[in-house]
PDB file of C-alpha atoms in Angstrom:
ATOM      1  CA  GLN T   1       0.098  -0.255   0.014  1.00  0.00           C
ATOM      2  CA  VAL T   2       1.147   3.574  -0.867  1.00  0.00           C
ATOM      3  CA  GLN T   3       0.174   6.528   1.003  1.00  0.00           C
ATOM      4  CA  VAL T   4       0.131  10.001  -0.837  1.00  0.00           C
ATOM      5  CA  VAL T   5      -0.194  13.561   1.028  1.00  0.00           C
ATOM      6  CA  GLU T   6       0.180  16.770  -0.676  1.00  0.00           C
ATOM      7  CA  SER T   7       0.638  20.331   1.177  1.00  0.00           C
ATOM      8  CA  GLY T   8       1.467  23.730   0.307  1.00  0.00           C
ATOM      9  CA  GLY T   9      -1.590  25.110  -1.491  1.00  0.00           C
ATOM     10  CA  GLY T  10      -2.902  28.689  -0.734  1.00  0.00           C
ATOM     11  CA  SER T  11      -3.758  31.893  -2.258  1.00  0.00           C
ATOM     12  CA  VAL T  12      -1.456  34.089  -4.244  1.00  0.00           C
ATOM     13  CA  PRO T  13      -1.513  37.084  -6.359  1.00  0.00           C
ATOM     14  CA  ALA T  14      -1.001  36.848 -10.027  1.00  0.00           C
ATOM     15  CA  GLY T  15       2.822  36.750 -10.727  1.00  0.00           C
ATOM     16  CA  GLY T  16       3.523  35.145  -7.473  1.00  0.00           C
ATOM     17  CA  SER T  17       4.819  31.639  -6.421  1.00  0.00           C
ATOM     18  CA  LEU T  18       3.945  28.673  -4.540  1.00  0.00           C
ATOM     19  CA  THR T  19       5.600  25.232  -3.922  1.00  0.00           C
ATOM     20  CA  LEU T  20       3.625  22.181  -3.311  1.00  0.00           C
ATOM     21  CA  SER T  21       5.003  19.069  -1.915  1.00  0.00           C
ATOM     22  CA  CYS T  22       3.879  15.488  -2.261  1.00  0.00           C
ATOM     23  CA  VAL T  23       5.274  12.878   0.524  1.00  0.00           C
ATOM     24  CA  VAL T  24       4.999   9.320  -0.701  1.00  0.00           C
ATOM     25  CA  SER T  25       5.235   6.547   1.850  1.00  0.00           C
ATOM     26  CA  GLY T  26       4.649   2.873   1.863  1.00  0.00           C
ATOM     27  CA  ASP T  27       5.556  -0.110  -0.149  1.00  0.00           C
ATOM     28  CA  THR T  28       7.664   1.369  -3.355  1.00  0.00           C
ATOM     29  CA  ASP T  29      10.821   0.324  -4.582  1.00  0.00           C
ATOM     30  CA  GLY T  30      11.879   4.098  -4.947  1.00  0.00           C
ATOM     31  CA  ARG T  31      11.322   4.154  -8.814  1.00  0.00           C
ATOM     32  CA  ILE T  32       8.076   5.405  -9.274  1.00  0.00           C
ATOM     33  CA  TRP T  33       6.080   8.048 -11.314  1.00  0.00           C
ATOM     34  CA  VAL T  34       4.865  10.943  -9.242  1.00  0.00           C
ATOM     35  CA  GLY T  35       2.491  13.035 -11.215  1.00  0.00           C
ATOM     36  CA  TRP T  36       0.529  16.366 -10.576  1.00  0.00           C
ATOM     37  CA  PHE T  37      -2.616  16.975 -11.752  1.00  0.00           C
ATOM     38  CA  ARG T  38      -5.139  19.780 -11.657  1.00  0.00           C
ATOM     39  CA  GLN T  39      -8.857  20.276 -12.063  1.00  0.00           C
ATOM     40  CA  ALA T  40     -10.538  23.667 -12.011  1.00  0.00           C
ATOM     41  CA  PRO T  41     -14.492  23.733 -11.488  1.00  0.00           C
ATOM     42  CA  GLY T  42     -16.203  22.806 -14.936  1.00  0.00           C
ATOM     43  CA  LYS T  43     -13.056  21.807 -16.601  1.00  0.00           C
ATOM     44  CA  GLU T  44     -11.421  18.572 -17.266  1.00  0.00           C
ATOM     45  CA  ARG T  45      -8.442  17.184 -15.091  1.00  0.00           C
ATOM     46  CA  GLU T  46      -5.159  18.232 -16.597  1.00  0.00           C
ATOM     47  CA  GLY T  47      -1.801  16.780 -16.216  1.00  0.00           C
ATOM     48  CA  VAL T  48       0.586  19.463 -14.834  1.00  0.00           C
ATOM     49  CA  ALA T  49       3.863  17.773 -14.363  1.00  0.00           C
ATOM     50  CA  THR T  50       5.234  14.291 -13.623  1.00  0.00           C
ATOM     51  CA  PHE T  51       8.697  13.000 -12.347  1.00  0.00           C
ATOM     52  CA  TYR T  52      10.201   9.594 -12.608  1.00  0.00           C
ATOM     53  CA  THR T  53      11.980   9.292  -9.148  1.00  0.00           C
ATOM     54  CA  GLY T  54      14.370   6.408 -10.457  1.00  0.00           C
ATOM     55  CA  ASP T  55      16.277   8.644 -12.845  1.00  0.00           C
ATOM     56  CA  ASP T  56      14.957  12.118 -12.308  1.00  0.00           C
ATOM     57  CA  ILE T  57      13.015  12.344 -15.366  1.00  0.00           C
ATOM     58  CA  GLU T  58      10.429  15.253 -15.827  1.00  0.00           C
ATOM     59  CA  HIS T  59       7.760  16.159 -17.923  1.00  0.00           C
ATOM     60  CA  TYR T  60       5.285  19.268 -18.113  1.00  0.00           C
ATOM     61  CA  GLY T  61       2.169  20.174 -19.494  1.00  0.00           C
ATOM     62  CA  ASP T  62       2.414  22.904 -22.304  1.00  0.00           C
ATOM     63  CA  SER T  63       0.505  25.239 -20.211  1.00  0.00           C
ATOM     64  CA  VAL T  64       3.153  25.507 -17.477  1.00  0.00           C
ATOM     65  CA  LYS T  65       6.396  24.606 -19.292  1.00  0.00           C
ATOM     66  CA  GLY T  66       8.961  27.442 -18.251  1.00  0.00           C
ATOM     67  CA  ARG T  67       6.957  28.309 -14.963  1.00  0.00           C
ATOM     68  CA  PHE T  68       6.782  25.177 -13.199  1.00  0.00           C
ATOM     69  CA  THR T  69       9.548  22.688 -12.059  1.00  0.00           C
ATOM     70  CA  VAL T  70       9.179  19.406 -10.385  1.00  0.00           C
ATOM     71  CA  SER T  71      12.036  18.009  -8.300  1.00  0.00           C
ATOM     72  CA  GLN T  72      12.527  15.209  -5.562  1.00  0.00           C
ATOM     73  CA  ASP T  73      14.172  15.210  -2.141  1.00  0.00           C
ATOM     74  CA  LYS T  74      15.008  11.387  -1.541  1.00  0.00           C
ATOM     75  CA  ALA T  75      15.655  11.657   1.888  1.00  0.00           C
ATOM     76  CA  LYS T  76      12.190  12.971   2.620  1.00  0.00           C
ATOM     77  CA  ASN T  77      10.431  10.898  -0.016  1.00  0.00           C
ATOM     78  CA  THR T  78       8.837  14.253  -1.458  1.00  0.00           C
ATOM     79  CA  VAL T  79       8.232  15.366  -4.898  1.00  0.00           C
ATOM     80  CA  SER T  80       7.872  19.074  -4.933  1.00  0.00           C
ATOM     81  CA  LEU T  81       6.237  21.158  -7.670  1.00  0.00           C
ATOM     82  CA  ARG T  82       7.530  24.844  -7.791  1.00  0.00           C
ATOM     83  CA  MET T  83       5.157  27.067  -9.548  1.00  0.00           C
ATOM     84  CA  ASN T  84       6.448  30.511 -10.583  1.00  0.00           C
ATOM     85  CA  SER T  85       4.777  33.368 -12.370  1.00  0.00           C
ATOM     86  CA  LEU T  86       1.400  32.047 -11.560  1.00  0.00           C
ATOM     87  CA  LYS T  87      -1.624  33.170 -13.455  1.00  0.00           C
ATOM     88  CA  PRO T  88      -5.413  33.304 -12.447  1.00  0.00           C
ATOM     89  CA  GLU T  89      -5.929  30.422 -15.114  1.00  0.00           C
ATOM     90  CA  ASP T  90      -3.635  28.266 -12.772  1.00  0.00           C
ATOM     91  CA  THR T  91      -6.424  28.279 -10.029  1.00  0.00           C
ATOM     92  CA  ALA T  92      -7.521  24.791  -9.501  1.00  0.00           C
ATOM     93  CA  MET T  93      -7.382  21.685  -7.156  1.00  0.00           C
ATOM     94  CA  TYR T  94      -3.906  20.101  -7.502  1.00  0.00           C
ATOM     95  CA  THR T  95      -3.739  16.575  -6.679  1.00  0.00           C
ATOM     96  CA  CYS T  96      -0.477  14.226  -6.497  1.00  0.00           C
ATOM     97  CA  ALA T  97      -0.719  10.784  -7.900  1.00  0.00           C
ATOM     98  CA  VAL T  98       1.707   7.715  -8.017  1.00  0.00           C
ATOM     99  CA  ALA T  99       2.289   5.227 -10.560  1.00  0.00           C
ATOM    100  CA  THR T 100       4.379   2.276  -9.603  1.00  0.00           C
ATOM    101  CA  GLN T 101       4.059  -0.204 -12.712  1.00  0.00           C
ATOM    102  CA  PHE T 102       6.095   1.870 -15.474  1.00  0.00           C
ATOM    103  CA  GLY T 103       9.629   2.484 -15.978  1.00  0.00           C
ATOM    104  CA  ARG T 104      11.498   5.419 -17.347  1.00  0.00           C
ATOM    105  CA  TYR T 105      10.354   4.818 -20.714  1.00  0.00           C
ATOM    106  CA  TRP T 106       6.673   5.326 -19.874  1.00  0.00           C
ATOM    107  CA  SER T 107       5.085   7.727 -22.425  1.00  0.00           C
ATOM    108  CA  ASN T 108       1.384   7.962 -21.233  1.00  0.00           C
ATOM    109  CA  PHE T 109       2.517   9.722 -18.225  1.00  0.00           C
ATOM    110  CA  PHE T 110      -0.537  12.279 -18.231  1.00  0.00           C
ATOM    111  CA  VAL T 111      -3.199   9.574 -18.415  1.00  0.00           C
ATOM    112  CA  ALA T 112      -4.547   9.915 -14.905  1.00  0.00           C
ATOM    113  CA  ARG T 113      -6.292   6.671 -14.846  1.00  0.00           C
ATOM    114  CA  LYS T 114      -2.808   4.817 -14.836  1.00  0.00           C
ATOM    115  CA  TYR T 115      -1.955   6.342 -11.655  1.00  0.00           C
ATOM    116  CA  GLU T 116      -2.820   3.928  -8.744  1.00  0.00           C
ATOM    117  CA  TYR T 117      -2.527   6.086  -5.617  1.00  0.00           C
ATOM    118  CA  TRP T 118      -3.967   9.577  -5.154  1.00  0.00           C
ATOM    119  CA  GLY T 119      -3.718  12.144  -2.397  1.00  0.00           C
ATOM    120  CA  GLN T 120      -6.583  14.469  -1.523  1.00  0.00           C
ATOM    121  CA  GLY T 121      -5.500  17.483  -3.353  1.00  0.00           C
ATOM    122  CA  THR T 122      -4.559  20.964  -2.266  1.00  0.00           C
ATOM    123  CA  GLN T 123      -6.192  24.129  -3.565  1.00  0.00           C
ATOM    124  CA  VAL T 124      -4.191  26.739  -5.355  1.00  0.00           C
ATOM    125  CA  THR T 125      -6.162  30.106  -5.740  1.00  0.00           C
ATOM    126  CA  VAL T 126      -4.373  32.882  -8.046  1.00  0.00           C
ATOM    127  CA  ASP T 127      -5.985  36.220  -7.741  1.00  0.00           C
ATOM    128  CA  SER T 128      -5.882  38.651 -10.632  1.00  0.00           C
TER     129      SER T 128
END
């Protein structure tokens, strides 16, 4: 069993920054995909960023490239999402998810149903 807990959401003005954290615990071999997804009211869930902990591989959604950065702290079993230059359209519930069944060459990393374990989510609100 794997547990996923996010933290770090909040309200910021446009142009501001936030860092979200995802702590993963439980039965993993340390080589997992940790994805960040977001969903705003009335919109479909969107893959924001994902990180393969085995080889430090990163991928980003087009809407956040150049503004968001995902990284890990292995000692703390944490994958963080640093969000800079935030825009009102970044307002959403952000959720961390873990996929344990895929290796470094996985290509469908923004297909949400492929992730087995999900956190509860943390709200990010960007004020205009």
